[in-house]
């Protein structure tokens, strides 16, 4: 059950909202002035505040930042009079979650509230699981990621070899580190062996080390990475790239935990734990003779398959918030607010480069937003915005399509011309919204010339309000 | 894309490393920093354009300065060259999660081949965006240092 505070001087509205919120199972409290409202939210924790703008003792927008700074840092949804689009924009720019018009239908009012509550629940769960596992900034509460956390916890308590698989940027390395950090080996070395970038000619030298004078140029003894991982963890990253020539020798080391440095007469021991990672299909490599089956068998006593981001889009929002906060801290910037459309646009994209790509995009977005206090869709790279516009359009079309598949399609099917017109209007509305009325951007995204865009807007009686 | 070189060391040593990196990356793409303050300020700016960082310490104090920037280095891909082979230095070195950990006094010639692989693997896997309009960014000339080292070793170790 979430706790919602309603601040509005209109007692009838307070009562109506309060009934609606109680009906979906949450607690509400009403306050009728800004002053009382602020006092209430300072002394009691809330998940969300429904805040009216025009109040007898001032503008709700003025106390919005103060509400966000209270200990429970509730999300704020602004209540506006009909058609006050400017007020809404200011609200979002000042860190409000969303805005609703008092004249909207009850469903429309409840929807953003339900989203806030879902989001707060997710945050609470992440915070809880962090207590049990040291997650070092790993974020996620979707069921695919929670399944991975469970495996992480198992891996951390055992000493079994672990194979992490997943597309690029899905978090294989951060999970490997977290397994080590939560294991009894955490106070010893976590040694990264980057099998993809160690020059083939150097791999054995780096892994096993060498004695002084082992070869020309070896004027100092070198301790191998395997030895450095003694009592700790050896992380074989991109293990699929380990040269076949080295795989055999390495398998022996894995079985015996002893090896001979190059040029040495004596074998030495190392008690290391193996975590390996790859974005390749190792079974397929085995089939093609590119990877040793016996080594693969050893490496994957346990497997954790990290899901691509497109399979857990519900984590995009917490990941984005987490990363933007981190970047703002690094850059010494004020933290940013987010418009709800911003997350919708992120969720509409497929993220082939997964979390790494998301983080790179957020860095560019922050640069594009400069000093703006809130991140909007318009700050995102063009390719992501275009996909968002297209997917909104597709949803609209399929919603219409559903209608057409109703009981009597002949009755509901519009004239093609009308359908086309309606779609065009919807496209233009989305275009204006996404570009925040920036004509240059709108032309770029739509591929229309300025005059043709103005012409169409006029035809649909649409205007550009920034 | 650029390569960040942190070399708080004497000019001749710095130039030797610069020279190695220049075998692969045009001079204007190498961002060189000599003080911790400059490096720290750079790391507080957007770093999407940094392909990777080569960090060199020739004494323990310089190494600890690098180590103090651990948080800011975040998940930059790092080639780290340590000042000594002591256990605690190596332990702290690994905590920076370098993709390659070597030693300033012996691994000069290893930097180029490792760097070369890191640059090409990064671009292939999408870890590093390819530089627009300049597909030949990673210089094509051969870098043989690593091969030399080991050709001679395989000749000796049997
Ligand atoms: N669950 C997560 N929470 C927060 N950050 C994450 C998470 N997963 C990955 N990241 C971040 O995403 C980026 C990529 O993660 P990582 O390097 O672990 O991926 P990877 O699977 O090893 O990728 P590659 O195959 O390309 O090496 C890093 O910046 C990492 O910090
Ligand atoms: Mg990785």
PDB file of N, CA, C and O in Angstrom, chain A residues 168 173 177 187-192 194 196-199 201-202 205-206 213-216 220-223 225 228 237 262-263 330-331 356 360 363-364, chain B residues 44-48 71-72 77 85 90-91 94 97-103 105-107 110 113-114 117-118 121 125 127 146-147 149-150 152-153 156-157:
ATOM      1  N   UNK A 168      26.753  -8.229 -25.953  1.00  0.00           N
ATOM      2  CA  UNK A 168      27.647  -7.165 -25.509  1.00  0.00           C
ATOM      3  C   UNK A 168      26.873  -6.134 -24.672  1.00  0.00           C
ATOM      4  O   UNK A 168      25.710  -5.832 -24.954  1.00  0.00           O
ATOM      5  N   UNK A 173      30.672  -8.275 -17.022  1.00  0.00           N
ATOM      6  CA  UNK A 173      31.790  -7.917 -16.149  1.00  0.00           C
ATOM      7  C   UNK A 173      31.306  -7.446 -14.776  1.00  0.00           C
ATOM      8  O   UNK A 173      31.866  -7.833 -13.751  1.00  0.00           O
ATOM      9  N   UNK A 177      32.327  -9.190 -11.191  1.00  0.00           N
ATOM     10  CA  UNK A 177      32.882  -8.467 -10.034  1.00  0.00           C
ATOM     11  C   UNK A 177      32.016  -8.664  -8.805  1.00  0.00           C
ATOM     12  O   UNK A 177      32.521  -8.816  -7.692  1.00  0.00           O
ATOM     13  N   UNK A 187      38.563 -10.358  -0.334  1.00  0.00           N
ATOM     14  CA  UNK A 187      39.656  -9.480   0.087  1.00  0.00           C
ATOM     15  C   UNK A 187      40.953  -9.771  -0.679  1.00  0.00           C
ATOM     16  O   UNK A 187      41.996  -9.195  -0.391  1.00  0.00           O
ATOM     17  N   UNK A 188      40.877 -10.679  -1.659  1.00  0.00           N
ATOM     18  CA  UNK A 188      42.046 -10.929  -2.518  1.00  0.00           C
ATOM     19  C   UNK A 188      41.783 -10.450  -3.935  1.00  0.00           C
ATOM     20  O   UNK A 188      40.718  -9.923  -4.228  1.00  0.00           O
ATOM     21  N   UNK A 189      42.785 -10.670  -4.807  1.00  0.00           N
ATOM     22  CA  UNK A 189      42.706 -10.068  -6.143  1.00  0.00           C
ATOM     23  C   UNK A 189      41.559 -10.578  -7.017  1.00  0.00           C
ATOM     24  O   UNK A 189      41.241 -11.770  -7.019  1.00  0.00           O
ATOM     25  N   UNK A 190      40.989  -9.663  -7.783  1.00  0.00           N
ATOM     26  CA  UNK A 190      40.099 -10.006  -8.895  1.00  0.00           C
ATOM     27  C   UNK A 190      40.922  -9.646 -10.132  1.00  0.00           C
ATOM     28  O   UNK A 190      41.161  -8.480 -10.404  1.00  0.00           O
ATOM     29  N   UNK A 191      41.394 -10.672 -10.835  1.00  0.00           N
ATOM     30  CA  UNK A 191      42.341 -10.443 -11.921  1.00  0.00           C
ATOM     31  C   UNK A 191      41.645 -10.607 -13.272  1.00  0.00           C
ATOM     32  O   UNK A 191      41.106 -11.678 -13.574  1.00  0.00           O
ATOM     33  N   UNK A 192      41.644  -9.551 -14.063  1.00  0.00           N
ATOM     34  CA  UNK A 192      40.995  -9.613 -15.373  1.00  0.00           C
ATOM     35  C   UNK A 192      41.989 -10.124 -16.418  1.00  0.00           C
ATOM     36  O   UNK A 192      43.095  -9.599 -16.540  1.00  0.00           O
ATOM     37  N   UNK A 194      41.910 -10.317 -20.286  1.00  0.00           N
ATOM     38  CA  UNK A 194      41.106  -9.940 -21.447  1.00  0.00           C
ATOM     39  C   UNK A 194      41.565 -10.774 -22.640  1.00  0.00           C
ATOM     40  O   UNK A 194      42.476 -10.394 -23.368  1.00  0.00           O
ATOM     41  N   UNK A 196      40.360 -11.320 -25.415  1.00  0.00           N
ATOM     42  CA  UNK A 196      40.151 -10.768 -26.752  1.00  0.00           C
ATOM     43  C   UNK A 196      41.252  -9.790 -27.131  1.00  0.00           C
ATOM     44  O   UNK A 196      41.500  -9.570 -28.310  1.00  0.00           O
ATOM     45  N   UNK A 197      41.916  -9.201 -26.168  1.00  0.00           N
ATOM     46  CA  UNK A 197      42.869  -8.156 -26.561  1.00  0.00           C
ATOM     47  C   UNK A 197      44.319  -8.486 -26.216  1.00  0.00           C
ATOM     48  O   UNK A 197      45.217  -7.782 -26.647  1.00  0.00           O
ATOM     49  N   UNK A 198      44.554  -9.559 -25.466  1.00  0.00           N
ATOM     50  CA  UNK A 198      45.951  -9.933 -25.254  1.00  0.00           C
ATOM     51  C   UNK A 198      46.475 -10.471 -26.584  1.00  0.00           C
ATOM     52  O   UNK A 198      45.884 -11.384 -27.145  1.00  0.00           O
ATOM     53  N   UNK A 199      47.574  -9.903 -27.103  1.00  0.00           N
ATOM     54  CA  UNK A 199      48.098 -10.445 -28.357  1.00  0.00           C
ATOM     55  C   UNK A 199      48.409 -11.935 -28.169  1.00  0.00           C
ATOM     56  O   UNK A 199      48.915 -12.328 -27.111  1.00  0.00           O
ATOM     57  N   UNK A 201      50.532 -13.864 -29.082  1.00  0.00           N
ATOM     58  CA  UNK A 201      51.905 -14.211 -28.753  1.00  0.00           C
ATOM     59  C   UNK A 201      52.227 -13.960 -27.276  1.00  0.00           C
ATOM     60  O   UNK A 201      53.226 -14.459 -26.761  1.00  0.00           O
ATOM     61  N   UNK A 202      51.406 -13.187 -26.607  1.00  0.00           N
ATOM     62  CA  UNK A 202      51.718 -12.832 -25.221  1.00  0.00           C
ATOM     63  C   UNK A 202      50.895 -13.590 -24.186  1.00  0.00           C
ATOM     64  O   UNK A 202      51.183 -13.524 -22.999  1.00  0.00           O
ATOM     65  N   UNK A 205      52.662 -15.972 -21.764  1.00  0.00           N
ATOM     66  CA  UNK A 205      53.579 -15.199 -20.947  1.00  0.00           C
ATOM     67  C   UNK A 205      52.823 -14.473 -19.828  1.00  0.00           C
ATOM     68  O   UNK A 205      53.227 -14.475 -18.668  1.00  0.00           O
ATOM     69  N   UNK A 206      51.689 -13.873 -20.191  1.00  0.00           N
ATOM     70  CA  UNK A 206      50.912 -13.124 -19.200  1.00  0.00           C
ATOM     71  C   UNK A 206      50.270 -14.074 -18.181  1.00  0.00           C
ATOM     72  O   UNK A 206      50.265 -13.802 -16.995  1.00  0.00           O
ATOM     73  N   UNK A 213      65.497 -14.135 -17.821  1.00  0.00           N
ATOM     74  CA  UNK A 213      66.367 -14.800 -18.790  1.00  0.00           C
ATOM     75  C   UNK A 213      65.678 -15.908 -19.568  1.00  0.00           C
ATOM     76  O   UNK A 213      66.317 -16.646 -20.319  1.00  0.00           O
ATOM     77  N   UNK A 214      64.363 -16.053 -19.396  1.00  0.00           N
ATOM     78  CA  UNK A 214      63.648 -17.122 -20.105  1.00  0.00           C
ATOM     79  C   UNK A 214      63.738 -16.929 -21.617  1.00  0.00           C
ATOM     80  O   UNK A 214      63.685 -17.878 -22.380  1.00  0.00           O
ATOM     81  N   UNK A 215      63.829 -15.692 -22.047  1.00  0.00           N
ATOM     82  CA  UNK A 215      63.985 -15.394 -23.480  1.00  0.00           C
ATOM     83  C   UNK A 215      64.627 -14.027 -23.599  1.00  0.00           C
ATOM     84  O   UNK A 215      64.719 -13.282 -22.608  1.00  0.00           O
ATOM     85  N   UNK A 216      65.078 -13.713 -24.798  1.00  0.00           N
ATOM     86  CA  UNK A 216      65.736 -12.432 -25.005  1.00  0.00           C
ATOM     87  C   UNK A 216      64.774 -11.316 -24.595  1.00  0.00           C
ATOM     88  O   UNK A 216      63.619 -11.319 -24.997  1.00  0.00           O
ATOM     89  N   UNK A 220      63.616  -9.333 -16.375  1.00  0.00           N
ATOM     90  CA  UNK A 220      63.045  -9.374 -15.019  1.00  0.00           C
ATOM     91  C   UNK A 220      62.074 -10.539 -14.944  1.00  0.00           C
ATOM     92  O   UNK A 220      61.404 -10.857 -15.921  1.00  0.00           O
ATOM     93  N   UNK A 221      62.006 -11.153 -13.766  1.00  0.00           N
ATOM     94  CA  UNK A 221      61.012 -12.209 -13.576  1.00  0.00           C
ATOM     95  C   UNK A 221      59.625 -11.586 -13.615  1.00  0.00           C
ATOM     96  O   UNK A 221      59.428 -10.485 -13.124  1.00  0.00           O
ATOM     97  N   UNK A 222      58.673 -12.271 -14.229  1.00  0.00           N
ATOM     98  CA  UNK A 222      57.318 -11.748 -14.260  1.00  0.00           C
ATOM     99  C   UNK A 222      56.372 -12.748 -13.612  1.00  0.00           C
ATOM    100  O   UNK A 222      56.363 -13.922 -13.976  1.00  0.00           O
ATOM    101  N   UNK A 223      55.605 -12.253 -12.673  1.00  0.00           N
ATOM    102  CA  UNK A 223      54.628 -13.119 -12.041  1.00  0.00           C
ATOM    103  C   UNK A 223      53.410 -13.204 -12.956  1.00  0.00           C
ATOM    104  O   UNK A 223      52.901 -12.173 -13.400  1.00  0.00           O
ATOM    105  N   UNK A 225      49.484 -13.896 -14.310  1.00  0.00           N
ATOM    106  CA  UNK A 225      48.173 -13.501 -13.784  1.00  0.00           C
ATOM    107  C   UNK A 225      47.542 -14.619 -12.949  1.00  0.00           C
ATOM    108  O   UNK A 225      46.843 -14.365 -11.971  1.00  0.00           O
ATOM    109  N   UNK A 228      48.833 -14.252  -9.594  1.00  0.00           N
ATOM    110  CA  UNK A 228      48.277 -13.068  -8.934  1.00  0.00           C
ATOM    111  C   UNK A 228      46.852 -13.306  -8.452  1.00  0.00           C
ATOM    112  O   UNK A 228      46.357 -12.611  -7.573  1.00  0.00           O
ATOM    113  N   UNK A 237      37.807 -12.930 -19.372  1.00  0.00           N
ATOM    114  CA  UNK A 237      36.796 -12.215 -20.145  1.00  0.00           C
ATOM    115  C   UNK A 237      36.953 -12.570 -21.617  1.00  0.00           C
ATOM    116  O   UNK A 237      38.074 -12.721 -22.106  1.00  0.00           O
ATOM    117  N   UNK A 262      57.167 -19.794 -17.666  1.00  0.00           N
ATOM    118  CA  UNK A 262      58.079 -19.989 -18.783  1.00  0.00           C
ATOM    119  C   UNK A 262      59.526 -19.882 -18.284  1.00  0.00           C
ATOM    120  O   UNK A 262      59.854 -18.971 -17.530  1.00  0.00           O
ATOM    121  N   UNK A 263      60.318 -20.852 -18.697  1.00  0.00           N
ATOM    122  CA  UNK A 263      61.728 -20.820 -18.344  1.00  0.00           C
ATOM    123  C   UNK A 263      62.021 -21.284 -16.934  1.00  0.00           C
ATOM    124  O   UNK A 263      63.172 -21.237 -16.491  1.00  0.00           O
ATOM    125  N   UNK A 330      29.404  13.325 -11.176  1.00  0.00           N
ATOM    126  CA  UNK A 330      30.755  13.444 -11.736  1.00  0.00           C
ATOM    127  C   UNK A 330      30.994  14.815 -12.354  1.00  0.00           C
ATOM    128  O   UNK A 330      32.067  15.387 -12.239  1.00  0.00           O
ATOM    129  N   UNK A 331      29.984  15.313 -13.057  1.00  0.00           N
ATOM    130  CA  UNK A 331      30.167  16.579 -13.762  1.00  0.00           C
ATOM    131  C   UNK A 331      29.950  17.777 -12.838  1.00  0.00           C
ATOM    132  O   UNK A 331      30.038  18.923 -13.278  1.00  0.00           O
ATOM    133  N   UNK A 356      25.300  -0.806 -21.959  1.00  0.00           N
ATOM    134  CA  UNK A 356      26.394   0.106 -22.309  1.00  0.00           C
ATOM    135  C   UNK A 356      25.898   1.166 -23.282  1.00  0.00           C
ATOM    136  O   UNK A 356      26.196   2.347 -23.137  1.00  0.00           O
ATOM    137  N   UNK A 360      25.763   5.230 -22.865  1.00  0.00           N
ATOM    138  CA  UNK A 360      26.380   6.165 -23.819  1.00  0.00           C
ATOM    139  C   UNK A 360      25.362   7.186 -24.315  1.00  0.00           C
ATOM    140  O   UNK A 360      25.664   8.370 -24.427  1.00  0.00           O
ATOM    141  N   UNK A 363      24.745   9.806 -21.781  1.00  0.00           N
ATOM    142  CA  UNK A 363      25.815  10.810 -21.715  1.00  0.00           C
ATOM    143  C   UNK A 363      25.616  11.867 -22.795  1.00  0.00           C
ATOM    144  O   UNK A 363      25.705  13.068 -22.526  1.00  0.00           O
ATOM    145  N   UNK A 364      25.292  11.423 -24.019  1.00  0.00           N
ATOM    146  CA  UNK A 364      25.048  12.386 -25.098  1.00  0.00           C
ATOM    147  C   UNK A 364      23.827  13.239 -24.778  1.00  0.00           C
ATOM    148  O   UNK A 364      23.796  14.435 -25.062  1.00  0.00           O
TER     149      UNK A 364
ATOM    150  N   UNK B  44      35.968  14.493 -15.440  1.00  0.00           N
ATOM    151  CA  UNK B  44      34.664  15.041 -15.056  1.00  0.00           C
ATOM    152  C   UNK B  44      33.926  15.622 -16.257  1.00  0.00           C
ATOM    153  O   UNK B  44      32.895  16.272 -16.111  1.00  0.00           O
ATOM    154  N   UNK B  45      34.495  15.446 -17.432  1.00  0.00           N
ATOM    155  CA  UNK B  45      33.819  15.895 -18.658  1.00  0.00           C
ATOM    156  C   UNK B  45      33.313  14.659 -19.396  1.00  0.00           C
ATOM    157  O   UNK B  45      33.777  13.556 -19.130  1.00  0.00           O
ATOM    158  N   UNK B  46      32.367  14.857 -20.330  1.00  0.00           N
ATOM    159  CA  UNK B  46      31.898  13.684 -21.084  1.00  0.00           C
ATOM    160  C   UNK B  46      33.072  12.928 -21.694  1.00  0.00           C
ATOM    161  O   UNK B  46      34.033  13.534 -22.158  1.00  0.00           O
ATOM    162  N   UNK B  47      33.000  11.615 -21.630  1.00  0.00           N
ATOM    163  CA  UNK B  47      34.158  10.832 -22.049  1.00  0.00           C
ATOM    164  C   UNK B  47      33.812   9.827 -23.118  1.00  0.00           C
ATOM    165  O   UNK B  47      34.518   8.867 -23.333  1.00  0.00           O
ATOM    166  N   UNK B  48      32.667  10.054 -23.766  1.00  0.00           N
ATOM    167  CA  UNK B  48      32.252   9.093 -24.784  1.00  0.00           C
ATOM    168  C   UNK B  48      33.296   8.987 -25.873  1.00  0.00           C
ATOM    169  O   UNK B  48      33.410   7.975 -26.531  1.00  0.00           O
ATOM    170  N   UNK B  71      37.144   5.949  -8.646  1.00  0.00           N
ATOM    171  CA  UNK B  71      35.708   6.166  -8.844  1.00  0.00           C
ATOM    172  C   UNK B  71      35.440   6.853 -10.186  1.00  0.00           C
ATOM    173  O   UNK B  71      34.552   6.481 -10.935  1.00  0.00           O
ATOM    174  N   UNK B  72      36.293   7.861 -10.486  1.00  0.00           N
ATOM    175  CA  UNK B  72      36.088   8.625 -11.728  1.00  0.00           C
ATOM    176  C   UNK B  72      36.475   7.824 -12.961  1.00  0.00           C
ATOM    177  O   UNK B  72      35.939   8.032 -14.048  1.00  0.00           O
ATOM    178  N   UNK B  77      38.206   1.667 -20.339  1.00  0.00           N
ATOM    179  CA  UNK B  77      39.118   0.532 -20.558  1.00  0.00           C
ATOM    180  C   UNK B  77      40.537   1.021 -20.306  1.00  0.00           C
ATOM    181  O   UNK B  77      40.976   1.994 -20.908  1.00  0.00           O
ATOM    182  N   UNK B  85      56.650  -4.138  -8.444  1.00  0.00           N
ATOM    183  CA  UNK B  85      56.008  -5.469  -8.463  1.00  0.00           C
ATOM    184  C   UNK B  85      55.610  -5.929  -7.073  1.00  0.00           C
ATOM    185  O   UNK B  85      55.446  -7.126  -6.846  1.00  0.00           O
ATOM    186  N   UNK B  90      50.326  -4.387  -6.699  1.00  0.00           N
ATOM    187  CA  UNK B  90      49.604  -5.219  -7.669  1.00  0.00           C
ATOM    188  C   UNK B  90      48.142  -5.362  -7.256  1.00  0.00           C
ATOM    189  O   UNK B  90      47.232  -5.255  -8.081  1.00  0.00           O
ATOM    190  N   UNK B  91      47.922  -5.543  -5.957  1.00  0.00           N
ATOM    191  CA  UNK B  91      46.547  -5.678  -5.453  1.00  0.00           C
ATOM    192  C   UNK B  91      45.744  -4.427  -5.811  1.00  0.00           C
ATOM    193  O   UNK B  91      44.648  -4.501  -6.363  1.00  0.00           O
ATOM    194  N   UNK B  94      45.034  -4.113  -9.558  1.00  0.00           N
ATOM    195  CA  UNK B  94      43.908  -4.908 -10.057  1.00  0.00           C
ATOM    196  C   UNK B  94      42.564  -4.301  -9.666  1.00  0.00           C
ATOM    197  O   UNK B  94      41.565  -4.532 -10.333  1.00  0.00           O
ATOM    198  N   UNK B  97      40.701  -2.553 -12.163  1.00  0.00           N
ATOM    199  CA  UNK B  97      40.170  -3.406 -13.231  1.00  0.00           C
ATOM    200  C   UNK B  97      40.786  -3.112 -14.595  1.00  0.00           C
ATOM    201  O   UNK B  97      40.059  -2.899 -15.585  1.00  0.00           O
ATOM    202  N   UNK B  98      42.133  -3.074 -14.666  1.00  0.00           N
ATOM    203  CA  UNK B  98      42.733  -2.801 -15.971  1.00  0.00           C
ATOM    204  C   UNK B  98      42.502  -3.966 -16.926  1.00  0.00           C
ATOM    205  O   UNK B  98      42.417  -5.111 -16.494  1.00  0.00           O
ATOM    206  N   UNK B  99      42.371  -3.659 -18.212  1.00  0.00           N
ATOM    207  CA  UNK B  99      42.285  -4.726 -19.207  1.00  0.00           C
ATOM    208  C   UNK B  99      43.682  -5.292 -19.453  1.00  0.00           C
ATOM    209  O   UNK B  99      43.837  -6.385 -19.962  1.00  0.00           O
ATOM    210  N   UNK B 100      44.691  -4.484 -19.131  1.00  0.00           N
ATOM    211  CA  UNK B 100      46.062  -4.984 -19.197  1.00  0.00           C
ATOM    212  C   UNK B 100      46.851  -4.354 -18.067  1.00  0.00           C
ATOM    213  O   UNK B 100      46.832  -3.130 -17.893  1.00  0.00           O
ATOM    214  N   UNK B 101      47.521  -5.194 -17.282  1.00  0.00           N
ATOM    215  CA  UNK B 101      48.330  -4.664 -16.194  1.00  0.00           C
ATOM    216  C   UNK B 101      49.789  -5.032 -16.435  1.00  0.00           C
ATOM    217  O   UNK B 101      50.116  -6.213 -16.579  1.00  0.00           O
ATOM    218  N   UNK B 102      50.629  -4.012 -16.551  1.00  0.00           N
ATOM    219  CA  UNK B 102      52.041  -4.264 -16.796  1.00  0.00           C
ATOM    220  C   UNK B 102      52.891  -3.381 -15.900  1.00  0.00           C
ATOM    221  O   UNK B 102      52.397  -2.817 -14.913  1.00  0.00           O
ATOM    222  N   UNK B 103      54.157  -3.249 -16.269  1.00  0.00           N
ATOM    223  CA  UNK B 103      55.087  -2.497 -15.427  1.00  0.00           C
ATOM    224  C   UNK B 103      55.782  -1.428 -16.258  1.00  0.00           C
ATOM    225  O   UNK B 103      56.235  -1.696 -17.380  1.00  0.00           O
ATOM    226  N   UNK B 105      58.603  -0.159 -16.067  1.00  0.00           N
ATOM    227  CA  UNK B 105      60.020  -0.319 -16.407  1.00  0.00           C
ATOM    228  C   UNK B 105      60.281  -1.422 -17.420  1.00  0.00           C
ATOM    229  O   UNK B 105      61.410  -1.620 -17.839  1.00  0.00           O
ATOM    230  N   UNK B 106      59.238  -2.177 -17.807  1.00  0.00           N
ATOM    231  CA  UNK B 106      59.559  -3.268 -18.733  1.00  0.00           C
ATOM    232  C   UNK B 106      58.568  -3.439 -19.888  1.00  0.00           C
ATOM    233  O   UNK B 106      58.847  -4.195 -20.804  1.00  0.00           O
ATOM    234  N   UNK B 107      57.441  -2.759 -19.832  1.00  0.00           N
ATOM    235  CA  UNK B 107      56.414  -3.107 -20.808  1.00  0.00           C
ATOM    236  C   UNK B 107      56.152  -2.057 -21.881  1.00  0.00           C
ATOM    237  O   UNK B 107      55.102  -2.083 -22.537  1.00  0.00           O
ATOM    238  N   UNK B 110      55.150  -3.455 -25.084  1.00  0.00           N
ATOM    239  CA  UNK B 110      53.933  -4.261 -25.108  1.00  0.00           C
ATOM    240  C   UNK B 110      52.711  -3.372 -25.329  1.00  0.00           C
ATOM    241  O   UNK B 110      51.662  -3.817 -25.798  1.00  0.00           O
ATOM    242  N   UNK B 113      51.105  -3.313 -29.158  1.00  0.00           N
ATOM    243  CA  UNK B 113      50.276  -4.446 -29.609  1.00  0.00           C
ATOM    244  C   UNK B 113      48.988  -4.618 -28.809  1.00  0.00           C
ATOM    245  O   UNK B 113      47.944  -4.973 -29.368  1.00  0.00           O
ATOM    246  N   UNK B 114      49.057  -4.361 -27.501  1.00  0.00           N
ATOM    247  CA  UNK B 114      47.841  -4.497 -26.696  1.00  0.00           C
ATOM    248  C   UNK B 114      46.832  -3.430 -27.115  1.00  0.00           C
ATOM    249  O   UNK B 114      45.647  -3.697 -27.329  1.00  0.00           O
ATOM    250  N   UNK B 117      45.066  -4.234 -30.372  1.00  0.00           N
ATOM    251  CA  UNK B 117      43.952  -5.182 -30.233  1.00  0.00           C
ATOM    252  C   UNK B 117      42.768  -4.550 -29.533  1.00  0.00           C
ATOM    253  O   UNK B 117      41.621  -4.784 -29.895  1.00  0.00           O
ATOM    254  N   UNK B 118      43.043  -3.742 -28.528  1.00  0.00           N
ATOM    255  CA  UNK B 118      41.938  -3.142 -27.790  1.00  0.00           C
ATOM    256  C   UNK B 118      41.136  -2.221 -28.692  1.00  0.00           C
ATOM    257  O   UNK B 118      39.914  -2.192 -28.631  1.00  0.00           O
ATOM    258  N   UNK B 121      39.198  -4.511 -31.314  1.00  0.00           N
ATOM    259  CA  UNK B 121      38.122  -5.282 -30.686  1.00  0.00           C
ATOM    260  C   UNK B 121      37.004  -4.355 -30.251  1.00  0.00           C
ATOM    261  O   UNK B 121      35.830  -4.628 -30.431  1.00  0.00           O
ATOM    262  N   UNK B 125      33.107  -4.775 -31.577  1.00  0.00           N
ATOM    263  CA  UNK B 125      32.022  -5.196 -30.697  1.00  0.00           C
ATOM    264  C   UNK B 125      31.062  -4.063 -30.389  1.00  0.00           C
ATOM    265  O   UNK B 125      30.097  -4.250 -29.681  1.00  0.00           O
ATOM    266  N   UNK B 127      31.788  -1.496 -28.654  1.00  0.00           N
ATOM    267  CA  UNK B 127      32.155  -0.821 -27.410  1.00  0.00           C
ATOM    268  C   UNK B 127      32.626   0.585 -27.680  1.00  0.00           C
ATOM    269  O   UNK B 127      32.501   1.472 -26.861  1.00  0.00           O
ATOM    270  N   UNK B 146      55.224  -6.960 -29.687  1.00  0.00           N
ATOM    271  CA  UNK B 146      54.826  -8.121 -28.906  1.00  0.00           C
ATOM    272  C   UNK B 146      55.325  -9.399 -29.552  1.00  0.00           C
ATOM    273  O   UNK B 146      55.818 -10.306 -28.884  1.00  0.00           O
ATOM    274  N   UNK B 147      55.216  -9.424 -30.870  1.00  0.00           N
ATOM    275  CA  UNK B 147      55.644 -10.625 -31.585  1.00  0.00           C
ATOM    276  C   UNK B 147      57.140 -10.845 -31.378  1.00  0.00           C
ATOM    277  O   UNK B 147      57.582 -11.955 -31.109  1.00  0.00           O
ATOM    278  N   UNK B 149      58.979  -9.982 -28.919  1.00  0.00           N
ATOM    279  CA  UNK B 149      59.213 -10.443 -27.557  1.00  0.00           C
ATOM    280  C   UNK B 149      59.024 -11.943 -27.475  1.00  0.00           C
ATOM    281  O   UNK B 149      59.831 -12.670 -26.926  1.00  0.00           O
ATOM    282  N   UNK B 150      57.928 -12.413 -28.093  1.00  0.00           N
ATOM    283  CA  UNK B 150      57.615 -13.803 -27.892  1.00  0.00           C
ATOM    284  C   UNK B 150      58.263 -14.705 -28.920  1.00  0.00           C
ATOM    285  O   UNK B 150      58.597 -15.836 -28.610  1.00  0.00           O
ATOM    286  N   UNK B 152      61.180 -14.464 -29.833  1.00  0.00           N
ATOM    287  CA  UNK B 152      62.466 -14.814 -29.266  1.00  0.00           C
ATOM    288  C   UNK B 152      62.274 -15.754 -28.086  1.00  0.00           C
ATOM    289  O   UNK B 152      63.072 -16.635 -27.848  1.00  0.00           O
ATOM    290  N   UNK B 153      61.133 -15.584 -27.390  1.00  0.00           N
ATOM    291  CA  UNK B 153      60.955 -16.459 -26.228  1.00  0.00           C
ATOM    292  C   UNK B 153      60.649 -17.866 -26.663  1.00  0.00           C
ATOM    293  O   UNK B 153      61.216 -18.803 -26.164  1.00  0.00           O
ATOM    294  N   UNK B 156      63.508 -19.882 -27.321  1.00  0.00           N
ATOM    295  CA  UNK B 156      64.326 -20.346 -26.205  1.00  0.00           C
ATOM    296  C   UNK B 156      63.628 -21.360 -25.305  1.00  0.00           C
ATOM    297  O   UNK B 156      64.252 -22.279 -24.811  1.00  0.00           O
ATOM    298  N   UNK B 157      62.327 -21.092 -25.085  1.00  0.00           N
ATOM    299  CA  UNK B 157      61.646 -21.971 -24.136  1.00  0.00           C
ATOM    300  C   UNK B 157      61.121 -23.173 -24.877  1.00  0.00           C
ATOM    301  O   UNK B 157      60.349 -23.045 -25.808  1.00  0.00           O
TER     302      UNK B 157
END
